[in-house]
Amino acid sequence: MSRPAGQTLAEKVLARSAGVERVVPGEIVEGKVDLAMMHEQGAQTVGPFHEMGADRVWDPDRVVIAIDHWVPASTEGAAVLHRILRKFAAETHLPHFYDVGNHGICHQILAENGWVVPGDLAVGTDSHTNMLGAMGAVATGIGPTEMAAVLALGRLWLKVPPTIRVRVTGTLGRGVTAKDIVLRALGEIKTTGATYKAIEFCGPTIERLTMPERFTLCNMTTEMGAKCGMVSPDATTFDFLRPIAKHPMHPLVPDPDAAYERTVEINVDGMAPMVACPYSPDNVRPLPEVAREHIKVDQVFLGSCTNARIEDIREAAALLKGHHVAPGVRFIVSPASTSIYHQCLTEGLIELFTDAGAVFTNSSCSACFGGNMGILAPDEVCASSSNRNFPGRMGPKEARIYLMSPAATVAAAIRGEIADPREFL
Amino acid sequence: MKTLIEGKVWVLGRDVDTDQIISGKYLTIIDPEELKKHVFEIALPEFARGARRGDVVVADENFGSGSSREHAPQALRAIGVGAIVADSFARIFYRNSINLGIPTIEARGVRAMFEAGDPIRIDMTQGTVTNARSGARLNFPPLPPHLLSLLEAGGLVEKVRSELQARRASAGGPP
Ligand code: SF4
């Protein structure tokens, strides 16, 4: 009798969460949730939670609240959302609340505090929860009503996704980064290519990436429509998590004979930096080609859950050193968490950026989503290290956003137009 | 849940993301009655004022992509849309919409079958979408039982509420 085919990483994690031996794509399973995260959108969870007649949270030690979109509150509406969450946390005895002063972008808070570990099923009220798949977990975004059900029951229904494998080989050139890999992958898979599916990154290039780089990769699987984006846990994962993991790890790896829907092969030897042009993250072109069009920028944003970790900011600082932001350009730098902000402070990076004419802000989602600060005028252009450039993302629908690596944002800030970061190495 | 849904159609293109359904600047609004005034402000500005209860939204591929904001289907529920039918949906929007009790139907090729204002007829049990003006008809795979039971309960809130009630009753609590 033939043995059933092996399982992908996502299938293994979902089987574990459902308490079964194996699952197959298309099957609906009821998964036990290991970690639930809410940001401001969680304020909309409170109503349905009470309407459901729930009075207690299934496991307060597995719930994290991290406010990030408007921190400190910049509008009355945001202040009300924060207040609803603080009250709810107090009433239902939720101890893990990352409030103003200890705040950061929700996904970064989960990552740097070891809230998600290998083998976990993690859900958050934000679509970029996919980022935490870099831990070897299934991490995915859900809406606030669904979160209310998770808080009440600790469970969630999921359709087991088929998996697309993205195999990356080759060596990145200088000035070419994990962001360029994921943009390249987006250019191939497109914004709908992985809808309802899992993405599994593998191959020698991925194995050499650091955790922050893997976060960047998995973060933008959301733009491919994916349910989750994952990297198999290895020594890099364990070294990162060992000192900070909040819960025991259950590392799982895909079977060698796992069945993938398809494999996308990417070789990065000689690959140029990439840029996603308006108005879609999959409108990807090699950056040198776009640079030849001399596209002037009004604003440059180095921030967001995709690329505002200390490594990103250090790399950007190294390029900026000795240069000044071009006249007429606003360069906004927003670290992804308060602890990163603090690191920047001790390393003298805040001084370096502000001396060069940038504005270095408090940690938050900042200009990423067009609802807080760094909003564009209709005819303006922004070079950004974030993850979305749909119409209206940074305010008016006409404004044009180009997505790129942190290094490339610095090149744009110095030149005042989209430029190849390798010219500044 | 009604098994036969009839209404007037509003049509949208492909890749209508959540920013185009409810813009980021309205995300601090919680009241659905307030939210619904801004629905499709970018994609179809005349919708918010012109749509009537029972109207049906028909869209092309990848409807509701982008963020996890439930504001998007909430605003559509507040308008009272009878159903949302699209060639395909982005996954979080699809879940949110079903969880809110809105009949959400994936029917490949549906956008091409309708013009704005056409009368639509959706048979949930047969799995058919019909354009009552042109007579064109399309089959869609019926929803899996789990999702149908969610819609039948009126959404996730109602479903969990009865589950919690049943749990308390079997735990021998007060009658
Ligand atoms: S930084 Fe941007 S993409 Fe990330 S959670 Fe905040 S708004 Fe969303």
Coordinates of C-alpha atoms and ligand atoms in Angstrom, one line a residue:
Chain A
M1 CA 0.0 0.0 0.0
S2 CA 1.4 3.4 -0.9
R3 CA 2.1 5.9 1.8
P4 CA 0.1 9.1 1.6
A5 CA 2.0 12.1 0.2
G6 CA 3.9 14.2 2.7
Q7 CA 2.6 17.5 4.1
T8 CA 3.7 21.1 3.6
L9 CA 4.7 23.3 6.5
A10 CA 1.2 25.0 6.6
E11 CA -0.5 21.6 6.5
K12 CA 1.6 20.3 9.4
V13 CA 0.9 23.4 11.6
L14 CA -2.8 23.3 10.9
A15 CA -2.9 19.6 11.6
R16 CA -1.2 20.3 14.9
S17 CA -3.7 23.0 15.8
A18 CA -6.6 20.8 14.9
G19 CA -5.2 17.9 16.9
V20 CA -5.2 15.5 13.9
E21 CA -2.5 13.5 12.2
R22 CA -2.9 15.1 8.8
V23 CA -5.0 17.6 6.8
V24 CA -5.5 18.1 3.1
P25 CA -6.0 21.3 1.1
G26 CA -9.7 22.3 0.9
E27 CA -10.7 20.6 4.1
I28 CA -12.2 22.9 6.8
V29 CA -10.6 22.4 10.2
E30 CA -11.3 23.9 13.6
G31 CA -7.9 25.1 14.9
K32 CA -6.9 25.8 18.4
V33 CA -5.4 29.4 18.5
D34 CA -2.0 29.8 20.2
L35 CA -1.8 33.6 20.0
A36 CA -4.4 36.3 19.3
M37 CA -3.3 39.9 18.6
M38 CA -5.4 43.0 18.4
H39 CA -4.6 46.6 17.5
E40 CA -7.0 49.5 17.2
Q41 CA -9.4 47.5 15.1
G42 CA -9.8 45.3 18.1
A43 CA -12.1 48.0 19.5
Q44 CA -14.7 46.6 17.2
T45 CA -14.2 43.2 18.8
V46 CA -15.6 44.4 22.1
G47 CA -19.2 44.9 20.9
P48 CA -19.6 41.4 19.2
F49 CA -17.8 39.8 22.2
H50 CA -20.5 41.0 24.5
E51 CA -23.3 40.4 22.0
M52 CA -22.1 36.8 21.9
G53 CA -22.8 36.6 25.6
A54 CA -19.2 35.9 26.4
D55 CA -17.9 37.1 29.7
R56 CA -14.4 35.9 29.8
V57 CA -11.4 35.5 27.5
W58 CA -10.4 31.9 26.8
D59 CA -6.7 32.4 27.8
P60 CA -5.6 36.0 28.8
D61 CA -1.9 34.8 28.5
R62 CA -2.3 34.3 24.8
V63 CA -3.8 37.6 23.9
V64 CA -1.7 40.7 23.0
I65 CA -3.0 44.2 22.5
A66 CA -0.7 46.6 20.7
I67 CA -1.9 50.0 19.5
D68 CA 0.0 51.4 16.6
H69 CA -2.0 53.2 13.9
W70 CA -2.6 56.4 15.9
V71 CA 0.0 56.7 18.7
P72 CA -0.4 58.9 20.6
A73 CA -4.0 59.4 19.6
S74 CA -4.1 62.1 16.8
T75 CA -7.8 62.3 16.6
E76 CA -10.7 62.1 19.0
G77 CA -11.9 59.0 17.2
A78 CA -8.6 57.2 17.8
A79 CA -8.6 58.3 21.4
V80 CA -12.0 56.6 21.8
L81 CA -10.7 53.4 20.2
H82 CA -7.7 53.3 22.6
R83 CA -10.0 54.0 25.6
I84 CA -12.4 51.1 24.5
L85 CA -9.4 48.7 24.4
R86 CA -7.9 49.8 27.7
K87 CA -11.3 49.4 29.4
F88 CA -11.8 46.0 27.8
A89 CA -8.3 44.8 28.8
A90 CA -9.0 45.9 32.4
E91 CA -12.4 44.3 32.6
T92 CA -11.4 41.0 31.1
H93 CA -7.9 40.9 32.8
L94 CA -5.7 41.0 29.8
P95 CA -2.2 41.8 31.1
H96 CA -0.3 42.1 27.8
F97 CA -1.2 45.6 26.6
Y98 CA 1.5 47.5 24.8
D99 CA 0.3 51.0 25.5
V100 CA 1.7 54.5 24.7
G101 CA 5.3 54.6 25.9
N102 CA 5.9 50.8 25.4
H103 CA 4.3 50.7 22.0
G104 CA 5.2 49.7 18.5
I105 CA 3.7 48.3 15.3
C106 CA 1.7 45.3 16.4
H107 CA 3.6 42.7 14.3
Q108 CA 7.0 44.0 15.4
I109 CA 5.7 43.8 19.0
L110 CA 4.8 40.1 18.5
A111 CA 8.2 39.5 16.8
E112 CA 10.6 41.2 19.2
N113 CA 8.9 39.9 22.3
G114 CA 8.7 36.2 21.2
W115 CA 4.9 36.0 21.2
V116 CA 4.8 33.7 18.2
V117 CA 6.9 30.5 18.1
P118 CA 7.4 27.7 15.6
G119 CA 4.3 25.5 15.2
D120 CA 1.8 28.1 16.4
L121 CA -1.5 29.2 14.9
A122 CA -1.5 32.9 15.4
V123 CA -4.3 35.4 14.4
G124 CA -4.4 39.2 14.5
T125 CA -6.9 41.9 13.5
D126 CA -4.5 43.1 10.9
S127 CA -3.8 41.7 7.4
H128 CA 0.0 41.8 7.8
T129 CA -0.1 39.3 10.6
N130 CA 1.4 37.0 7.9
M131 CA 4.7 38.5 8.9
L132 CA 4.9 36.2 11.9
G133 CA 4.9 33.2 9.6
A134 CA 8.7 33.8 9.5
M135 CA 8.7 32.0 12.8
G136 CA 7.5 28.8 11.2
A137 CA 4.0 29.5 12.3
V138 CA 0.7 29.9 10.5
A139 CA -0.1 33.5 11.2
T140 CA -3.0 35.2 9.5
G141 CA -5.3 38.2 9.6
I142 CA -8.9 38.1 10.7
G143 CA -11.6 40.6 11.2
P144 CA -12.8 42.0 14.6
T145 CA -16.0 39.9 14.7
E146 CA -14.1 36.8 14.1
M147 CA -11.6 37.9 16.8
A148 CA -14.5 38.1 19.2
A149 CA -15.3 34.4 18.5
V150 CA -11.6 33.6 19.0
L151 CA -11.5 35.4 22.4
A152 CA -14.6 33.6 23.5
L153 CA -13.7 30.1 22.3
G154 CA -10.0 30.0 21.6
R155 CA -10.8 28.4 18.2
L156 CA -11.2 29.4 14.6
W157 CA -12.4 27.6 11.4
L158 CA -9.9 27.5 8.6
K159 CA -9.9 26.1 5.1
V160 CA -6.6 24.3 4.7
P161 CA -4.8 26.2 1.9
P162 CA -2.8 24.7 -0.9
T163 CA 0.8 25.8 -0.7
I164 CA 2.9 27.6 -3.3
R165 CA 6.6 27.1 -2.8
V166 CA 8.9 30.0 -3.5
R167 CA 12.5 28.6 -3.9
V168 CA 15.2 31.2 -3.9
T169 CA 18.7 30.5 -5.0
G170 CA 21.8 32.7 -5.6
T171 CA 23.6 35.4 -3.8
L172 CA 22.3 38.9 -3.3
G173 CA 24.6 41.6 -4.6
R174 CA 25.5 44.6 -2.5
G175 CA 22.6 47.0 -2.0
V176 CA 20.1 44.3 -2.9
T177 CA 17.9 43.1 0.0
A178 CA 15.2 40.8 1.2
K179 CA 12.7 43.5 0.1
D180 CA 13.9 43.2 -3.4
I181 CA 13.4 39.4 -3.3
V182 CA 9.8 39.8 -2.1
L183 CA 9.1 42.5 -4.7
R184 CA 10.4 40.2 -7.4
A185 CA 8.3 37.4 -6.1
L186 CA 5.2 39.7 -6.1
G187 CA 6.0 40.7 -9.7
E188 CA 5.7 37.0 -10.6
I189 CA 2.9 35.8 -8.3
K190 CA 0.8 39.0 -8.6
T191 CA -1.7 40.4 -6.1
T192 CA -4.2 37.6 -6.6
G193 CA -1.8 34.7 -7.4
A194 CA -1.8 33.3 -3.8
T195 CA -5.4 34.2 -2.7
Y196 CA -6.6 31.6 -0.1
K197 CA -3.1 29.9 -0.4
A198 CA 0.0 29.5 1.7
I199 CA 3.4 30.6 0.6
E200 CA 6.4 28.6 1.8
F201 CA 9.8 30.3 1.2
C202 CA 12.8 27.9 0.9
G203 CA 16.1 27.4 -0.8
P204 CA 19.7 28.2 0.1
T205 CA 19.3 32.0 -0.1
I206 CA 16.4 31.9 2.3
E207 CA 18.3 29.7 4.7
R208 CA 21.0 32.4 4.9
L209 CA 18.6 35.2 5.7
T210 CA 18.3 36.7 9.2
M211 CA 15.0 36.8 11.0
P212 CA 14.4 40.5 10.3
E213 CA 14.9 39.7 6.6
R214 CA 12.5 36.8 6.8
F215 CA 9.9 39.1 8.5
T216 CA 10.1 41.4 5.5
L217 CA 9.5 38.5 3.1
C218 CA 6.5 37.0 5.0
N219 CA 5.1 40.5 5.6
M220 CA 4.4 41.0 1.9
T221 CA 2.8 37.7 1.2
T222 CA -0.3 39.6 2.2
E223 CA 0.1 41.6 -1.0
M224 CA 0.0 38.3 -2.9
G225 CA -3.4 37.6 -1.3
A226 CA -1.9 34.7 0.7
K227 CA -3.5 33.3 3.9
C228 CA 0.0 32.9 5.3
G229 CA 3.6 33.1 4.3
M230 CA 6.1 30.9 6.1
V231 CA 9.8 29.9 6.5
S232 CA 10.8 26.6 8.0
P233 CA 12.2 27.0 11.5
D234 CA 16.0 26.4 11.7
A235 CA 19.0 27.4 13.8
T236 CA 18.4 31.1 12.9
T237 CA 14.9 30.9 14.2
F238 CA 15.8 29.1 17.4
D239 CA 18.7 31.5 18.2
F240 CA 16.4 34.5 17.7
L241 CA 13.6 33.0 19.9
R242 CA 15.5 31.2 22.6
P243 CA 16.0 34.2 24.8
I244 CA 12.6 35.7 24.3
A245 CA 10.1 33.0 23.5
K246 CA 6.9 33.3 25.6
H247 CA 5.7 29.8 25.0
P248 CA 7.3 26.4 24.3
M249 CA 8.2 25.9 20.7
H250 CA 6.8 23.1 18.6
P251 CA 9.0 23.2 15.5
L252 CA 7.6 21.5 12.4
V253 CA 9.2 21.2 9.0
P254 CA 7.7 20.2 5.7
D255 CA 8.0 16.6 4.5
P256 CA 10.5 16.2 1.6
D257 CA 7.7 14.7 -0.5
A258 CA 5.1 17.3 0.4
A259 CA 2.7 18.2 -2.4
Y260 CA 2.9 21.8 -3.6
E261 CA 0.4 23.5 -5.9
R262 CA 3.4 24.9 -7.8
T263 CA 7.0 26.1 -7.2
V264 CA 8.2 29.5 -8.2
E265 CA 11.9 29.5 -8.8
I266 CA 13.8 32.8 -8.2
N267 CA 17.6 33.2 -8.8
V268 CA 18.9 36.4 -7.3
D269 CA 22.4 36.2 -8.9
G270 CA 23.0 39.6 -10.6
M271 CA 19.4 40.8 -9.6
A272 CA 19.0 44.6 -9.5
P273 CA 17.0 46.3 -6.7
M274 CA 13.3 46.3 -7.5
V275 CA 10.5 48.9 -7.2
A276 CA 6.8 48.5 -7.2
C277 CA 5.2 51.3 -9.2
P278 CA 1.8 52.9 -8.8
Y279 CA -0.9 51.7 -8.2
S280 CA -0.3 48.1 -7.3
P281 CA 2.4 46.3 -5.3
D282 CA 2.8 43.8 -8.2
N283 CA 3.6 46.5 -10.7
V284 CA 7.2 45.6 -10.2
R285 CA 10.2 46.8 -12.4
P286 CA 13.9 46.8 -11.9
L287 CA 14.8 50.0 -10.1
P288 CA 17.6 51.1 -12.5
E289 CA 15.1 51.2 -15.3
V290 CA 12.7 53.3 -13.3
A291 CA 15.5 55.6 -12.1
R292 CA 16.2 56.5 -15.8
E293 CA 12.9 58.2 -15.9
H294 CA 14.0 60.7 -13.3
I295 CA 10.8 60.5 -11.2
K296 CA 10.9 63.4 -8.7
V297 CA 9.7 62.6 -5.1
D298 CA 8.0 64.9 -2.7
Q299 CA 8.1 62.6 0.3
V300 CA 10.2 59.6 1.4
F301 CA 9.0 57.2 4.0
L302 CA 11.3 54.8 5.8
G303 CA 8.9 53.0 8.1
S304 CA 6.2 50.3 8.5
C305 CA 6.0 46.7 9.6
T306 CA 7.8 45.7 6.4
N307 CA 11.0 47.6 6.8
A308 CA 11.6 49.7 9.9
R309 CA 13.6 47.4 12.1
I310 CA 17.0 48.4 13.6
E311 CA 18.9 46.6 10.8
D312 CA 16.9 48.6 8.2
I313 CA 17.5 51.9 9.9
R314 CA 21.2 51.2 10.4
E315 CA 21.6 50.3 6.8
A316 CA 19.8 53.5 5.8
A317 CA 21.9 55.5 8.1
A318 CA 25.1 54.1 6.7
L319 CA 24.1 55.3 3.2
L320 CA 22.8 58.7 4.4
K321 CA 26.0 59.5 6.3
G322 CA 27.8 62.4 4.7
H323 CA 24.8 63.4 2.6
H324 CA 21.8 65.7 3.0
V325 CA 18.2 65.3 2.1
A326 CA 17.5 67.0 -1.2
P327 CA 15.8 70.4 -1.1
G328 CA 12.0 70.2 -1.2
V329 CA 11.9 66.6 0.0
R330 CA 10.3 65.5 3.3
F331 CA 12.1 62.4 4.6
I332 CA 10.1 60.7 7.4
V333 CA 11.8 58.0 9.4
S334 CA 9.6 56.0 11.8
P335 CA 11.0 53.1 13.8
A336 CA 8.8 50.0 14.1
S337 CA 8.8 49.9 17.9
T338 CA 9.8 51.9 21.0
S339 CA 12.7 49.6 21.7
I340 CA 14.0 50.2 18.2
Y341 CA 13.6 53.9 18.7
H342 CA 15.7 53.5 21.9
Q343 CA 18.4 51.6 20.0
C344 CA 18.5 54.4 17.4
L345 CA 18.9 56.9 20.2
T346 CA 21.8 55.1 21.8
E347 CA 23.5 54.5 18.5
G348 CA 23.3 58.1 17.5
L349 CA 21.1 57.4 14.5
I350 CA 18.4 59.9 15.4
E351 CA 21.0 62.6 15.4
L352 CA 22.4 61.4 12.1
F353 CA 19.0 61.5 10.4
T354 CA 17.9 64.8 11.8
D355 CA 21.2 66.4 11.0
A356 CA 20.7 65.3 7.4
G357 CA 17.4 67.0 7.3
A358 CA 15.0 64.0 7.9
V359 CA 12.2 64.0 10.5
F360 CA 12.6 61.1 12.9
T361 CA 9.3 60.3 14.5
N362 CA 7.9 58.3 17.3
S363 CA 7.2 54.7 16.6
S364 CA 3.9 54.0 14.8
C365 CA 2.4 53.0 11.5
S366 CA 3.1 56.6 10.6
A367 CA 2.7 57.5 7.0
C368 CA 2.0 53.9 5.9
F369 CA -1.8 54.1 5.7
G370 CA -2.9 57.7 5.1
G371 CA -5.0 58.1 8.3
N372 CA -2.6 59.6 10.7
M373 CA 0.4 61.6 9.5
G374 CA 2.6 62.0 6.5
I375 CA -0.4 62.3 4.2
L376 CA 0.3 63.3 0.6
A377 CA -1.3 66.0 -1.6
P378 CA -3.1 64.7 -4.7
D379 CA -0.3 65.4 -7.2
E380 CA 2.5 64.2 -4.9
V381 CA 4.9 61.3 -5.2
C382 CA 6.3 59.2 -2.3
A383 CA 9.1 56.7 -2.2
S384 CA 8.3 54.3 0.6
S385 CA 9.7 51.2 2.3
S386 CA 6.2 50.1 3.2
N387 CA 4.0 47.4 1.5
R388 CA 1.0 49.0 -0.3
N389 CA 0.6 51.6 -3.0
F390 CA -3.0 51.2 -4.0
P391 CA -4.9 54.4 -4.9
G392 CA -5.7 56.3 -1.7
R393 CA -3.2 54.4 0.5
M394 CA -1.5 57.6 1.7
G395 CA -4.5 59.9 1.4
P396 CA -5.8 61.1 -2.0
K397 CA -6.3 58.5 -4.7
E398 CA -4.2 60.4 -7.2
A399 CA -1.0 60.4 -5.1
R400 CA 1.7 58.1 -6.4
I401 CA 3.6 55.7 -4.1
Y402 CA 6.7 53.7 -5.2
L403 CA 7.6 50.8 -2.9
M404 CA 11.3 49.9 -2.4
S405 CA 13.9 48.8 0.1
P406 CA 15.1 51.0 2.9
A407 CA 18.4 51.6 1.0
A408 CA 16.5 52.8 -2.0
T409 CA 14.4 55.2 0.0
V410 CA 17.7 56.9 1.2
A411 CA 18.9 57.1 -2.4
A412 CA 15.6 58.8 -3.3
A413 CA 15.9 61.2 -0.3
I414 CA 19.4 62.3 -1.3
R415 CA 18.7 62.7 -5.0
G416 CA 15.2 64.0 -4.8
E417 CA 14.2 61.4 -7.4
I418 CA 14.0 57.6 -7.6
A419 CA 17.6 56.5 -7.7
D420 CA 19.7 53.3 -7.5
P421 CA 21.0 52.8 -3.9
R422 CA 24.1 51.1 -5.3
E423 CA 25.4 54.5 -6.4
F424 CA 25.8 55.4 -2.7
L425 CA 27.6 52.3 -1.5
Chain B
M1 CA -31.1 33.5 5.3
K2 CA -33.3 33.9 2.2
T3 CA -32.6 31.2 -0.3
L4 CA -33.8 33.4 -3.2
I5 CA -32.2 36.8 -3.4
E6 CA -33.5 39.4 -5.9
G7 CA -32.4 43.0 -6.3
K8 CA -30.9 45.7 -8.5
V9 CA -27.3 45.5 -9.4
W10 CA -24.4 47.9 -8.9
V11 CA -21.3 47.0 -10.8
L12 CA -17.6 47.4 -9.9
G13 CA -14.4 46.6 -11.6
R14 CA -11.5 44.4 -10.5
D15 CA -9.2 44.8 -7.6
V16 CA -11.5 47.0 -5.6
D17 CA -9.5 47.0 -2.4
T18 CA -10.7 47.9 1.1
D19 CA -9.1 51.4 0.8
Q20 CA -11.5 52.0 -2.1
I21 CA -14.5 50.6 -0.1
I22 CA -13.8 52.6 3.0
S23 CA -10.9 55.0 2.9
G24 CA -8.2 54.9 5.7
K25 CA -9.3 58.3 7.0
Y26 CA -12.6 56.9 8.2
L27 CA -11.2 54.0 10.2
T28 CA -11.8 55.6 13.6
I29 CA -15.5 55.6 12.8
I30 CA -17.3 52.7 14.6
D31 CA -20.9 53.5 13.9
P32 CA -22.0 51.6 10.8
E33 CA -24.7 54.2 10.1
E34 CA -21.9 56.8 9.8
L35 CA -19.6 54.5 7.9
K36 CA -22.1 53.8 5.2
K37 CA -22.1 57.4 4.1
H38 CA -18.5 56.9 2.9
V39 CA -18.8 53.5 1.2
F40 CA -17.2 53.2 -2.3
E41 CA -16.3 56.9 -2.0
I42 CA -13.3 56.3 -4.3
A43 CA -14.6 53.4 -6.5
L44 CA -18.3 54.3 -7.1
P45 CA -19.1 57.7 -5.5
E46 CA -22.9 57.7 -6.3
F47 CA -23.4 54.4 -4.5
A48 CA -23.6 55.7 -0.9
R49 CA -26.6 57.9 -1.6
G50 CA -28.2 55.9 -4.4
A51 CA -28.2 52.4 -3.1
R52 CA -31.4 50.9 -1.6
R53 CA -31.8 48.0 0.8
G54 CA -31.7 44.8 -1.1
D55 CA -29.5 46.1 -3.9
V56 CA -26.8 43.7 -4.9
V57 CA -23.1 44.5 -5.5
V58 CA -21.5 42.7 -8.5
A59 CA -17.8 43.0 -8.9
D60 CA -14.9 41.6 -10.9
E61 CA -11.9 39.7 -9.6
N62 CA -10.3 40.2 -6.2
F63 CA -13.0 42.2 -4.5
G64 CA -12.0 43.5 -1.0
S65 CA -8.3 43.0 -1.2
G66 CA -5.9 44.9 1.1
S67 CA -6.5 45.4 4.7
S68 CA -8.5 43.3 7.3
R69 CA -10.8 46.2 8.0
E70 CA -14.3 45.0 8.8
H71 CA -15.5 48.5 8.2
A72 CA -15.8 47.6 4.6
P73 CA -18.4 44.8 4.8
Q74 CA -20.0 46.6 7.9
A75 CA -20.7 49.6 5.8
L76 CA -22.2 47.4 3.1
R77 CA -24.3 45.6 5.6
A78 CA -25.5 49.0 7.0
I79 CA -26.6 49.9 3.5
G80 CA -28.5 46.7 3.5
V81 CA -27.0 45.0 0.5
G82 CA -28.8 41.8 -0.4
A83 CA -25.7 40.0 -1.5
I84 CA -22.2 40.6 -2.8
V85 CA -21.3 38.6 -5.9
A86 CA -17.9 38.7 -7.5
D87 CA -15.7 36.8 -9.9
S88 CA -13.4 36.3 -6.9
F89 CA -12.8 37.7 -3.4
A90 CA -9.8 38.5 -1.3
R91 CA -9.9 36.1 1.6
I92 CA -10.2 38.3 4.7
F93 CA -13.0 40.3 3.1
Y94 CA -14.8 37.1 2.3
R95 CA -14.6 35.8 5.8
N96 CA -15.6 39.1 7.3
S97 CA -18.5 39.4 5.0
I98 CA -19.8 35.9 5.7
N99 CA -19.2 36.4 9.5
L100 CA -21.5 39.4 9.3
G101 CA -24.2 37.3 7.7
I102 CA -24.0 38.8 4.2
P103 CA -24.6 36.3 1.4
T104 CA -21.1 36.4 -0.3
I105 CA -20.9 34.5 -3.5
E106 CA -18.0 33.7 -5.7
A107 CA -19.2 33.1 -9.3
R108 CA -16.5 33.3 -12.0
G109 CA -17.6 35.3 -15.0
V110 CA -20.4 37.1 -13.1
R111 CA -19.2 40.7 -13.7
A112 CA -19.3 40.3 -17.5
M113 CA -22.9 39.2 -17.2
F114 CA -24.3 42.5 -15.8
E115 CA -24.7 46.1 -16.5
A116 CA -25.4 48.7 -13.8
G117 CA -29.1 48.6 -12.8
D118 CA -29.8 45.1 -14.2
P119 CA -32.2 42.9 -12.1
I120 CA -30.4 40.0 -10.5
R121 CA -31.8 36.7 -9.1
I122 CA -29.6 34.5 -6.9
D123 CA -30.8 31.0 -5.9
M124 CA -28.7 29.9 -3.0
T125 CA -29.9 26.3 -2.9
Q126 CA -29.6 25.7 -6.7
G127 CA -26.3 27.7 -6.9
T128 CA -27.4 30.0 -9.8
V129 CA -27.1 33.7 -10.6
T130 CA -29.5 35.0 -13.3
N131 CA -29.7 38.3 -15.0
A132 CA -33.5 38.8 -15.2
R133 CA -33.2 41.3 -18.0
S134 CA -31.0 39.3 -20.4
G135 CA -31.8 35.9 -19.1
A136 CA -28.1 35.0 -18.8
R137 CA -27.4 32.4 -16.1
L138 CA -24.3 31.2 -14.3
N139 CA -23.8 28.3 -11.8
F140 CA -21.6 28.7 -8.7
P141 CA -20.4 26.0 -6.4
P142 CA -22.7 25.9 -3.4
L143 CA -21.3 27.2 -0.2
P144 CA -19.8 24.5 2.1
P145 CA -22.2 23.5 5.0
H146 CA -20.1 25.2 7.6
L147 CA -20.5 28.6 5.9
L148 CA -24.2 28.0 5.1
S149 CA -24.8 27.3 8.8
L150 CA -23.1 30.7 9.6
L151 CA -25.4 32.5 7.2
E152 CA -28.4 30.6 8.4
A153 CA -27.6 31.6 12.0
G154 CA -27.5 35.3 10.8
G155 CA -23.7 35.6 11.3
L156 CA -21.0 34.6 13.6
V157 CA -22.2 36.6 16.6
E158 CA -25.5 34.7 16.6
K159 CA -23.8 31.3 16.0
V160 CA -21.3 31.7 18.9
R161 CA -24.1 33.0 21.2
S162 CA -26.1 29.9 20.7
E163 CA -23.0 27.8 21.2
L164 CA -22.2 29.5 24.5
Q165 CA -25.8 29.2 25.6
A166 CA -25.8 25.5 24.8
R167 CA -22.6 25.0 26.7
R168 CA -23.9 26.7 29.8
A169 CA -27.2 24.7 29.7
S170 CA -25.3 21.4 29.4
A171 CA -23.0 22.6 32.3
G172 CA -26.2 22.6 34.4
G173 CA -26.4 26.3 35.0
P174 CA -29.7 28.1 35.9
P175 CA -32.5 27.4 33.4
Ligands
SF4_1 S1 2.8 49.7 9.3 FE1 1.3 49.9 7.6 S2 1.0 47.8 6.9 FE2 2.0 47.6 8.9 S3 0.3 47.4 10.4 FE3 0.8 49.5 10.2 S4 -0.6 50.4 8.7 FE4 -0.6 48.1 8.4

